[in-house]
């Protein structure tokens, strides 16, 4: 009981700084003491079908989810591309949260990337119904001068060559490069993918992708192989089964919160990534121990994301919600070995 | 770091009593202060095929695994049945560890229960190749008078009617009844199964069985339904994805240790059960907090079980091995939220 109480107490103290601002969108000046965070990824339209319902064409995209999540904690410098059909109101909503959009190209005469998919009953697998690349087809990201102070670079899931092009444009290598990717790129451009992977510090992929990338079924063996490809850290996302963080010979496991309803898993991985990098940017501490906290924060945010379609739930939550959710995670895994 | 060090320190202190005996088989008199533990289940022959190899006909059975594991910590009063072909040396090995075999019937002219199966690559699914019920076909357990002091009753996976017959034979209801079962009984004798479930305090089943039993996909909803059937506690075993403990509105998650090799998962669930009940018998504390510790101990023991065929690994490990493994679990899930 003592340890549990103490740990929760510390958790709350720790998040006080993150969460207790009266003002929901933290003023930019409060964020300048943080590390500069640049996020690259898609901003998109999605149409989603789950066993619980069907969405209209709604706002999606890896960088959208990451920005909504990370802007709870720090300033985000966004790099992406949208078409003329992307609602200005959505860009304004992000700008209001302190997301800097100078690196977001708006191609007036083109259409925004569109994806539609249908989830199976287990919510862990899905079929793609339609993909329209549109503006993503020839996306050439341009890093604005004002982003050259980047200390943490978050590469959301995108064409591996686009991800590496952003790294190349950075005049000074960011202190930490975090990369998300997916099986699709393993199937059609493995060489490009392996090149980008070799350039990053933290790779995050799901368990089946880890197996595909490494050719090893055992996640421990797979992690060793993948860390030999370049990344010093590997995060394995296991959806409802939580996440693993590997670094050298250390391993940390963060559970997913058991939820009564998982309504729409779209963007949960991106949200997780957003929470992870935002915590590191805010705390300016890349130790293994602090990465554990970053993963817990990412997991807590992802557990909100799945409660409604798209980014909806992320737009609703406040500091108090996040605080309560982080507390649930502390309680979920905390055990006190009693003296006997 | 402070919390981590403290928590590990406490974990080690806590397990000192469990583990620091110089003598591998604790003398019976040291165990008399524990709660009396009775275990019911099969003792069997298994023939196992995994992607890593094929075993001969080896010793198996739920009660065998439970006894091997639990006897690290406390006295076990065993109820089971074997044929004349079951090796006396195996019974002697258990007796040497302080397992009381008075309740084990030996049917000289019959054959021991035999199961053979083949695991798929994911090690989470398996096909039964052959089942010979033999002595289990007409098994009528008899609870010896010397077992009537039973305070914790562990019902290993068996015909539900056999499990409930043992409960009925107890003149005084045990303080805690823990039950394991499997999907097979859900398919062929659901009414008997539901009756036995209604009599127990703790039910442990795997995630797909929880879904089958409750008709709910969400484990949170399923847990609520199952706790309404009788058990005050539900443990959901998720194999490589860990285990969940539900009680009223509380939930605890224990991970499985990520292992380089899972050689043979047979008996892992039984071993988990053995560690769980033995910890409760030893500590005489059924609080939710102490059940968490019991689950961690069960998970630690199960992580040894899968390293070799059958009960082999359980016969090899010593206190120091268990101590080190429990420490790995503490490190795996422990996170220190740093003050920022």
XYZ file of C-alpha atoms in Angstrom:
680
model
C 0.000 0.000 0.000
C 2.819 2.342 0.850
C 4.551 1.844 -2.451
C 1.331 2.038 -4.376
C 0.347 5.279 -2.695
C 3.799 6.697 -3.157
C 3.955 5.718 -6.787
C 0.578 7.209 -7.588
C 1.552 10.306 -5.666
C 4.710 10.653 -7.718
C 2.781 10.018 -10.897
C 0.412 12.824 -10.082
C 3.190 15.182 -9.076
C 4.991 14.337 -12.262
C 2.036 15.112 -14.433
C 1.066 18.250 -12.571
C 3.366 20.270 -14.744
C 2.038 18.605 -17.824
C -1.554 18.906 -16.934
C -2.457 21.606 -14.520
C -2.471 24.552 -16.852
C -5.789 26.315 -16.531
C -5.606 27.161 -20.178
C -6.291 24.144 -22.360
C -3.966 25.219 -25.168
C -0.726 26.000 -23.438
C 0.686 29.355 -24.413
C 3.558 29.024 -26.845
C 5.944 30.802 -24.522
C 5.499 28.068 -21.911
C 6.575 25.533 -24.465
C 9.770 27.242 -25.563
C 11.667 25.630 -22.724
C 10.829 22.259 -24.255
C 12.822 20.521 -26.950
C 11.737 21.526 -30.416
C 9.518 18.787 -31.882
C 8.983 18.333 -35.621
C 6.340 15.878 -36.851
C 6.134 14.505 -40.399
C 3.234 12.474 -41.689
C -0.010 12.323 -43.588
C -3.044 14.504 -43.010
C -5.960 12.770 -44.613
C -9.575 11.862 -44.992
C -10.665 8.459 -43.692
C -13.881 6.488 -44.012
C -14.045 3.804 -41.369
C -16.292 0.850 -40.769
C -16.171 -1.096 -37.527
C -18.506 -3.702 -36.017
C -19.985 -0.779 -34.056
C -20.708 1.630 -36.866
C -19.615 3.445 -39.977
C -18.134 6.913 -40.192
C -18.593 9.523 -42.864
C -15.486 10.844 -44.565
C -13.698 12.183 -41.499
C -10.355 13.777 -40.717
C -7.482 11.335 -40.282
C -3.816 10.836 -41.087
C -0.840 9.915 -38.913
C 0.421 13.489 -38.467
C -3.079 14.701 -37.579
C -3.388 12.225 -34.718
C 0.170 12.879 -33.554
C -0.400 16.645 -33.541
C -3.724 16.446 -31.693
C -2.132 14.300 -29.035
C 1.294 15.960 -28.689
C -0.167 19.476 -28.573
C -1.606 18.648 -25.151
C 1.944 18.923 -23.870
C 4.211 20.857 -26.199
C 4.531 22.830 -29.420
C 4.439 20.794 -32.621
C 6.053 21.866 -35.896
C 4.085 19.979 -38.513
C 5.250 18.814 -41.974
C 2.563 17.417 -44.252
C 0.548 18.009 -47.405
C -3.179 18.444 -47.984
C -5.381 19.253 -50.949
C -7.689 22.192 -51.468
C -10.529 20.056 -50.099
C -9.014 19.873 -46.605
C -11.133 22.062 -44.293
C -9.476 25.283 -43.161
C -11.366 24.880 -39.889
C -9.360 21.720 -39.156
C -6.086 23.530 -39.754
C -7.290 26.406 -37.571
C -8.209 24.000 -34.768
C -4.669 22.649 -34.754
C -3.134 26.143 -34.965
C -5.229 27.117 -31.941
C -3.566 24.339 -29.982
C -0.110 25.651 -30.822
C 0.590 23.419 -33.822
C 2.783 25.322 -36.277
C 1.674 24.641 -39.826
C 4.382 26.441 -41.828
C 5.585 23.050 -43.118
C 2.137 21.941 -44.249
C 1.782 22.345 -48.013
C -1.710 23.125 -49.291
C -2.138 22.058 -52.920
C -5.269 24.000 -53.831
C -5.988 22.125 -57.046
C -5.414 18.638 -55.736
C -7.220 16.305 -53.398
C -6.243 15.169 -49.920
C -5.073 11.601 -49.321
C -8.053 9.313 -48.716
C -8.217 5.899 -47.048
C -11.188 3.729 -46.278
C -11.120 0.505 -44.356
C -13.168 -2.001 -42.454
C -12.186 -3.555 -39.130
C -12.839 -7.174 -38.238
C -14.570 -8.135 -35.027
C -11.281 -8.512 -33.137
C -10.429 -4.876 -34.004
C -6.801 -5.941 -34.457
C -7.101 -6.657 -38.159
C -8.628 -4.625 -40.946
C -9.135 -4.658 -44.686
C -8.356 -1.641 -46.824
C -11.337 -0.870 -49.037
C -9.872 2.042 -50.947
C -6.702 4.146 -51.030
C -6.467 7.375 -53.041
C -2.920 8.715 -52.764
C -3.833 12.109 -54.331
C -1.451 14.778 -52.906
C 0.726 12.106 -51.298
C 1.658 10.671 -54.685
C 4.315 13.267 -55.389
C 4.806 14.657 -51.912
C 8.156 16.400 -51.546
C 8.382 17.672 -48.009
C 10.190 20.961 -47.472
C 11.619 21.700 -44.055
C 11.125 25.420 -43.274
C 14.116 27.333 -41.880
C 12.199 27.907 -38.671
C 12.126 24.120 -38.131
C 15.926 23.794 -38.270
C 16.099 23.979 -34.472
C 14.481 20.500 -34.426
C 15.698 18.406 -31.514
C 13.162 15.590 -31.742
C 11.979 14.442 -35.151
C 8.897 12.222 -35.293
C 8.551 10.438 -38.617
C 4.941 9.302 -38.845
C 4.111 6.436 -41.179
C 4.862 7.543 -44.757
C 6.863 6.489 -47.824
C 10.314 5.650 -46.372
C 12.028 7.898 -48.950
C 9.936 10.870 -47.834
C 10.865 10.157 -44.241
C 14.583 10.042 -45.052
C 14.343 13.193 -47.176
C 13.259 15.113 -44.080
C 16.231 13.747 -42.131
C 18.539 14.830 -44.962
C 17.127 18.365 -44.980
C 17.975 18.856 -41.301
C 21.218 20.879 -41.196
C 21.962 19.545 -37.740
C 20.936 16.018 -36.910
C 18.068 16.046 -34.367
C 18.997 14.636 -30.974
C 16.355 11.933 -31.331
C 14.702 10.561 -34.458
C 11.626 8.393 -33.898
C 10.100 6.455 -36.798
C 6.805 4.727 -37.291
C 6.197 2.570 -40.364
C 4.034 -0.343 -41.530
C 4.067 -3.692 -43.302
C 3.000 -2.105 -46.619
C 6.493 -0.615 -47.114
C 8.113 -3.942 -46.220
C 6.251 -5.501 -49.098
C 6.953 -2.950 -51.826
C 10.135 -1.044 -50.917
C 12.137 -2.952 -48.336
C 15.494 -1.446 -49.397
C 14.281 2.142 -48.936
C 12.708 1.142 -45.665
C 15.888 -0.484 -44.344
C 17.853 2.631 -45.320
C 15.509 4.922 -43.376
C 15.481 2.526 -40.417
C 19.288 2.681 -40.352
C 19.081 6.459 -39.796
C 16.775 6.544 -36.771
C 17.114 6.141 -33.007
C 13.707 4.720 -32.104
C 11.630 2.468 -34.346
C 8.021 1.719 -33.494
C 6.116 -1.053 -35.275
C 3.540 -3.662 -34.348
C 4.294 -7.258 -33.421
C 3.480 -8.810 -36.786
C 5.584 -6.146 -38.538
C 8.477 -6.869 -36.177
C 8.258 -10.527 -37.156
C 8.024 -9.665 -40.849
C 10.962 -7.267 -40.698
C 13.249 -9.580 -38.748
C 12.146 -13.007 -39.934
C 12.093 -14.070 -36.272
C 8.987 -15.253 -34.458
C 10.372 -14.630 -30.970
C 9.980 -10.930 -30.220
C 13.152 -10.989 -28.105
C 15.208 -12.377 -30.999
C 13.448 -10.055 -33.434
C 14.254 -7.041 -31.273
C 17.952 -7.947 -31.251
C 18.006 -8.237 -35.043
C 16.190 -4.949 -35.560
C 18.392 -3.054 -33.112
C 21.345 -4.327 -35.162
C 19.808 -2.540 -38.198
C 20.365 0.876 -36.610
C 17.753 1.881 -34.032
C 18.992 1.885 -30.450
C 15.435 1.529 -29.218
C 12.591 -0.617 -30.496
C 8.981 -0.172 -29.456
C 6.681 -3.061 -30.311
C 3.020 -2.039 -30.352
C 0.708 -4.938 -29.559
C -2.655 -3.154 -29.617
C -4.947 -4.472 -26.891
C -1.951 -6.416 -25.522
C 0.136 -3.327 -24.738
C 3.614 -2.325 -25.869
C 7.206 -3.422 -25.317
C 10.272 -1.162 -25.235
C 13.637 -2.762 -25.974
C 17.036 -1.109 -25.511
C 20.294 -3.055 -25.342
C 19.523 -5.782 -22.805
C 16.682 -3.952 -21.110
C 12.990 -4.475 -21.718
C 9.923 -2.664 -20.432
C 6.317 -3.677 -20.835
C 3.399 -1.247 -20.779
C -0.106 -2.735 -20.836
C -3.067 -1.427 -22.740
C -5.952 -0.449 -20.514
C -8.705 -3.077 -20.707
C -11.616 -1.123 -22.174
C -15.305 -1.876 -22.133
C -15.633 -0.746 -25.756
C -13.033 -0.260 -28.464
C -15.018 1.780 -30.909
C -12.427 2.633 -33.593
C -8.720 1.728 -33.365
C -7.739 4.050 -36.247
C -4.958 6.387 -35.170
C -4.272 4.655 -31.844
C -0.674 3.936 -32.871
C -0.161 7.512 -34.081
C -1.657 8.883 -30.877
C 0.656 6.626 -28.883
C 3.600 8.041 -30.860
C 2.385 11.594 -30.218
C 2.242 11.075 -26.469
C 5.645 9.381 -26.506
C 7.552 12.139 -28.319
C 5.700 14.970 -26.577
C 6.683 13.636 -23.164
C 10.331 13.401 -24.253
C 10.219 16.926 -25.732
C 8.715 18.301 -22.549
C 11.023 16.481 -20.123
C 14.171 16.709 -22.284
C 15.303 13.370 -20.942
C 16.025 10.390 -23.204
C 16.914 7.937 -20.422
C 15.378 4.466 -20.552
C 13.446 5.272 -17.384
C 11.930 8.385 -18.874
C 11.081 6.542 -22.078
C 9.018 4.176 -19.895
C 6.996 7.144 -18.645
C 6.645 8.395 -22.213
C 5.222 5.018 -23.248
C 2.728 5.035 -20.385
C 1.605 8.522 -21.431
C 1.324 7.403 -25.062
C -0.703 4.360 -24.016
C -3.020 6.510 -21.905
C -3.688 8.868 -24.818
C -4.207 5.962 -27.228
C -6.823 4.537 -24.864
C -8.873 7.707 -25.389
C -8.384 7.715 -29.151
C -10.188 4.381 -29.637
C -13.291 5.458 -27.731
C -14.804 7.349 -30.683
C -14.398 7.611 -34.454
C -11.294 9.379 -35.729
C -9.777 12.250 -33.781
C -13.106 13.086 -32.104
C -12.194 11.889 -28.617
C -8.776 13.587 -28.745
C -10.475 16.903 -29.355
C -12.673 16.470 -26.274
C -10.343 15.407 -23.480
C -8.868 17.802 -20.967
C -6.032 17.690 -18.463
C -8.189 16.176 -15.791
C -9.209 13.293 -18.077
C -5.587 12.583 -18.924
C -4.578 12.742 -15.270
C -7.259 10.237 -14.283
C -6.336 7.922 -17.141
C -2.626 7.931 -16.281
C -3.639 7.047 -12.720
C -5.564 4.034 -14.067
C -2.397 2.818 -15.758
C -0.377 3.180 -12.568
C -2.990 1.152 -10.704
C -3.316 -1.414 -13.455
C 0.280 -2.632 -13.310
C 1.377 -1.628 -9.842
C 1.923 -4.472 -7.447
C 3.113 -4.337 -3.873
C 4.931 -7.406 -2.772
C 3.936 -7.670 0.863
C 6.420 -8.642 3.517
C 5.564 -12.131 4.720
C 15.234 5.221 -9.542
C 14.334 5.511 -5.870
C 10.988 3.852 -6.343
C 12.441 1.193 -8.568
C 15.191 0.346 -6.095
C 12.735 0.358 -3.244
C 10.255 -1.808 -5.037
C 12.866 -4.361 -6.026
C 14.206 -4.279 -2.481
C 10.766 -5.000 -1.117
C 10.217 -7.726 -3.663
C 13.400 -9.419 -2.584
C 12.605 -9.039 1.093
C 9.165 -10.426 0.463
C 10.436 -13.482 -1.271
C 13.222 -14.098 1.214
C 10.893 -16.177 3.316
C 9.684 -18.033 0.298
C 13.048 -18.611 -1.178
C 15.949 -18.513 1.194
C 15.671 -21.965 2.650
C 18.985 -23.740 2.199
C 17.064 -26.958 1.793
C 15.352 -27.174 -1.572
C 12.396 -29.194 -0.277
C 11.149 -27.254 2.718
C 10.627 -29.444 5.751
C 6.965 -30.210 6.385
C 6.982 -28.575 9.818
C 7.860 -25.222 8.247
C 4.782 -25.501 6.120
C 2.303 -26.242 8.884
C 1.897 -22.542 9.557
C 0.579 -22.183 6.008
C -2.987 -22.648 4.935
C -3.771 -26.231 4.023
C -3.798 -26.550 0.214
C -5.622 -29.345 -1.607
C -5.085 -29.809 -5.355
C -7.358 -31.831 -7.633
C -6.517 -32.641 -11.230
C -5.151 -35.083 -13.744
C -1.800 -36.828 -13.583
C -1.028 -38.054 -17.049
C 1.230 -39.023 -19.893
C 1.684 -36.497 -22.689
C 3.327 -36.707 -26.101
C 4.043 -33.254 -27.429
C 5.146 -31.886 -30.766
C 6.232 -28.274 -31.164
C 8.013 -26.447 -33.985
C 11.179 -27.036 -31.945
C 10.924 -30.772 -31.410
C 8.953 -33.807 -30.368
C 8.840 -35.389 -26.945
C 8.533 -39.058 -26.041
C 5.640 -40.055 -23.817
C 6.415 -37.863 -20.834
C 4.818 -37.052 -17.490
C 2.081 -34.426 -17.628
C -1.324 -33.558 -16.216
C -2.695 -30.419 -14.576
C -2.245 -31.639 -10.995
C 1.314 -32.779 -11.728
C 2.341 -29.300 -12.909
C 0.474 -27.614 -10.048
C 2.162 -29.868 -7.477
C 5.664 -29.425 -8.907
C 5.224 -25.680 -8.815
C 3.344 -25.217 -5.537
C 5.677 -27.536 -3.621
C 8.411 -24.925 -3.973
C 6.505 -22.933 -1.376
C 4.101 -25.062 0.622
C 2.707 -28.536 1.315
C 0.320 -29.894 -1.313
C -2.377 -32.470 -0.613
C -2.969 -34.092 -3.983
C -6.167 -35.706 -5.326
C -5.830 -37.561 -8.617
C -5.853 -40.958 -10.286
C -3.187 -42.859 -12.229
C -2.897 -46.319 -13.764
C -0.456 -49.096 -12.944
C 1.768 -47.798 -15.730
C 2.499 -44.492 -13.937
C 6.119 -44.623 -12.716
C 6.529 -44.999 -8.956
C 9.680 -42.870 -9.283
C 7.523 -39.909 -10.360
C 5.265 -40.293 -7.336
C 8.343 -40.602 -5.104
C 9.834 -37.423 -6.573
C 6.685 -35.504 -5.635
C 6.522 -37.100 -2.168
C 10.129 -36.008 -1.617
C 9.040 -32.425 -2.210
C 6.374 -32.686 0.457
C 3.445 -33.505 -1.823
C 1.009 -35.737 0.101
C -0.336 -38.439 -2.180
C -2.915 -40.095 0.067
C -5.669 -38.808 -2.245
C -4.026 -40.194 -5.399
C -5.722 -43.420 -6.474
C -3.520 -45.969 -8.225
C -5.562 -48.312 -10.428
C -3.049 -51.098 -10.964
C -4.898 -52.767 -13.828
C -5.746 -49.640 -15.765
C -3.819 -47.170 -17.816
C -2.990 -43.547 -17.037
C -4.719 -40.735 -18.951
C -2.834 -39.982 -22.170
C -2.890 -36.877 -24.360
C -0.890 -36.063 -27.442
C -0.915 -32.780 -29.271
C 0.890 -30.605 -31.744
C 1.487 -26.879 -31.340
C 1.308 -24.407 -34.197
C 4.096 -21.944 -34.873
C 2.501 -19.241 -32.727
C 2.560 -21.638 -29.746
C -0.804 -20.227 -28.682
C -2.855 -22.774 -30.582
C -2.575 -26.541 -30.733
C -4.283 -29.565 -32.247
C -5.090 -32.599 -30.150
C -3.810 -35.687 -31.923
C -5.044 -38.294 -29.464
C -6.833 -38.475 -26.117
C -7.089 -41.730 -24.133
C -9.209 -41.087 -21.049
C -8.297 -44.444 -19.430
C -8.446 -44.044 -15.609
C -10.094 -40.627 -15.956
C -13.158 -42.159 -17.617
C -14.739 -43.261 -14.343
C -12.721 -41.189 -11.904
C -14.505 -40.774 -8.583
C -12.286 -38.689 -6.361
C -12.292 -39.514 -2.656
C -11.230 -36.808 -0.215
C -9.203 -38.445 2.594
C -10.097 -37.454 6.172
C -6.638 -35.932 6.560
C -7.538 -33.447 3.777
C -10.631 -32.154 5.621
C -8.570 -29.277 7.056
C -8.438 -27.845 3.499
C -8.425 -24.053 3.498
C -7.538 -23.505 -0.167
C -8.918 -25.868 -2.785
C -7.357 -25.750 -6.246
C -9.530 -27.433 -8.857
C -7.267 -28.166 -11.812
C -8.865 -28.634 -15.214
C -11.079 -31.755 -15.071
C -14.671 -32.886 -15.733
C -16.772 -30.177 -13.981
C -18.785 -32.838 -12.132
C -15.593 -34.303 -10.668
C -14.521 -30.839 -9.550
C -17.863 -30.181 -7.823
C -17.841 -33.646 -6.211
C -14.645 -32.674 -4.362
C -16.275 -29.465 -3.134
C -19.282 -31.482 -1.908
C -17.050 -33.895 0.000
C -15.490 -31.092 2.033
C -17.251 -31.075 5.423
C -16.311 -27.446 5.905
C -16.220 -25.160 2.864
C -12.595 -24.176 2.101
C -11.872 -20.484 2.623
C -10.946 -20.125 -1.055
C -11.876 -22.310 -4.010
C -9.917 -21.690 -7.224
C -11.002 -23.339 -10.467
C -9.319 -23.853 -13.805
C -11.274 -25.196 -16.772
C -11.227 -25.198 -20.572
C -13.327 -24.707 -23.708
C -13.839 -28.481 -24.126
C -16.292 -28.546 -21.175
C -18.106 -25.494 -22.546
C -18.820 -27.450 -25.694
C -20.030 -30.726 -24.201
C -21.344 -30.038 -20.676
C -22.064 -26.353 -20.183
C -24.729 -26.909 -17.482
C -22.364 -28.919 -15.270
C -19.668 -26.362 -15.887
C -21.891 -23.422 -14.942
C -22.917 -25.243 -11.760
C -19.298 -25.775 -10.705
C -18.407 -22.193 -11.628
C -21.231 -20.989 -9.367
C -19.531 -22.715 -6.400
C -16.041 -21.189 -6.671
C -14.328 -17.967 -5.599
C -11.701 -17.614 -8.324
C -12.103 -18.764 -11.921
C -9.104 -18.870 -14.252
C -9.554 -19.335 -17.990
C -7.917 -18.019 -21.133
C -9.141 -15.078 -23.197
C -10.905 -17.072 -25.900
C -12.614 -19.201 -23.241
C -13.748 -16.050 -21.436
C -15.329 -14.863 -24.668
C -16.932 -18.253 -25.298
C -18.294 -18.511 -21.759
C -19.708 -14.985 -21.660
C -20.647 -14.354 -25.269
C -18.914 -10.978 -24.959
C -15.912 -9.930 -27.029
C -14.811 -7.138 -24.677
C -12.902 -8.738 -21.816
C -14.166 -6.050 -19.434
C -17.791 -6.840 -20.260
C -17.058 -10.569 -20.235
C -15.477 -10.301 -16.783
C -18.585 -8.587 -15.407
C -20.834 -11.315 -16.789
C -18.664 -14.119 -15.444
C -18.366 -12.564 -11.981
C -22.179 -12.485 -11.956
C -22.120 -16.296 -12.395
C -20.549 -16.778 -8.983
C -16.784 -16.204 -8.835
C -15.725 -13.052 -7.006
C -12.433 -13.073 -8.896
C -11.697 -13.786 -12.541
C -8.204 -14.417 -13.878
C -7.874 -14.228 -17.658
C -4.763 -16.009 -18.916
C -3.484 -14.549 -22.182
C -0.362 -16.703 -22.691
C 2.471 -14.608 -24.117
C 0.318 -11.512 -23.522
C 0.153 -11.932 -19.739
C -2.795 -12.222 -17.391
C -5.594 -10.025 -16.055
C -7.147 -10.206 -12.595
C -10.661 -8.792 -12.181
C -12.465 -8.237 -8.867
C -15.496 -5.988 -8.487
C -14.368 -2.781 -10.205
C -10.649 -3.413 -9.852
C -8.342 -4.789 -12.507
C -4.691 -5.799 -12.424
C -2.483 -6.714 -15.338
C 0.567 -8.968 -15.089
C 2.721 -9.324 -18.198
C 4.345 -12.492 -19.436
C 8.111 -12.260 -19.583
C 9.260 -11.832 -23.194
C 11.305 -14.994 -23.769
C 13.889 -15.745 -26.393
C 12.481 -19.256 -26.850
C 9.153 -20.747 -25.894
C 9.961 -24.417 -26.215
C 6.763 -26.089 -24.975
C 3.770 -24.206 -23.527
C 2.163 -27.393 -22.098
C 1.409 -26.951 -18.417
C 2.158 -23.227 -18.305
C -1.391 -22.436 -17.185
C -1.303 -25.164 -14.529
C 2.074 -23.957 -13.294
C 0.679 -20.420 -13.114
C -2.215 -21.763 -11.005
C 0.228 -23.632 -8.758
C 2.276 -20.506 -8.056
C -0.899 -18.500 -7.481
C -2.471 -20.795 -4.875
C 0.835 -21.628 -3.176
C 1.551 -17.938 -2.584
C -1.912 -17.463 -1.072
C -1.505 -20.575 1.113
C 1.869 -19.387 2.326
C 0.873 -15.766 2.988
C -2.667 -16.537 4.231
C -3.859 -13.281 2.736
C -6.646 -13.138 0.122
C -6.577 -9.362 -0.367
C -6.605 -8.036 -3.937
C -3.100 -6.688 -3.396
C -1.760 -10.049 -2.326
C -3.496 -11.749 -5.238
C -1.462 -9.449 -7.498
C 1.738 -10.795 -5.955
C 0.406 -14.335 -6.328
C -0.172 -13.724 -10.036
C 3.329 -12.357 -10.508
C 4.746 -15.441 -8.788
C 2.569 -17.703 -10.943
C 3.710 -15.880 -14.087
C 7.348 -16.201 -13.056
C 7.016 -19.947 -12.535
C 5.114 -20.361 -15.813
C 7.970 -18.617 -17.618
C 10.273 -21.439 -16.494
C 7.805 -24.166 -17.402
C 7.825 -23.300 -21.116
C 11.615 -23.465 -21.420
C 11.735 -27.260 -21.732
C 9.396 -30.159 -22.505
C 6.896 -31.106 -19.816
C 7.746 -30.685 -16.158
C 11.502 -30.950 -16.823
C 12.352 -27.307 -16.156
C 10.224 -27.224 -12.984
C 12.282 -30.082 -11.562
C 15.528 -28.188 -12.151
C 14.953 -24.700 -10.797
C 15.990 -23.610 -7.327
C 15.192 -20.704 -5.040
C 17.833 -18.510 -6.568
C 16.417 -19.027 -10.069
C 12.932 -18.105 -8.869
C 14.271 -15.056 -7.024
C 16.044 -13.796 -10.137
C 12.988 -14.403 -12.305
C 10.639 -12.540 -9.958
C 13.121 -9.657 -10.065
C 12.861 -9.648 -13.878
C 9.093 -9.245 -13.581
C 9.453 -6.354 -11.174
C 11.841 -4.647 -13.599
C 9.703 -5.430 -16.624
C 6.644 -3.495 -15.506
C 8.073 -1.029 -13.019
C 8.063 2.570 -14.141
C 9.183 5.636 -12.253
C 7.428 8.780 -13.270
C 10.135 11.381 -12.840
C 9.369 14.753 -11.343
C 9.532 17.327 -14.106
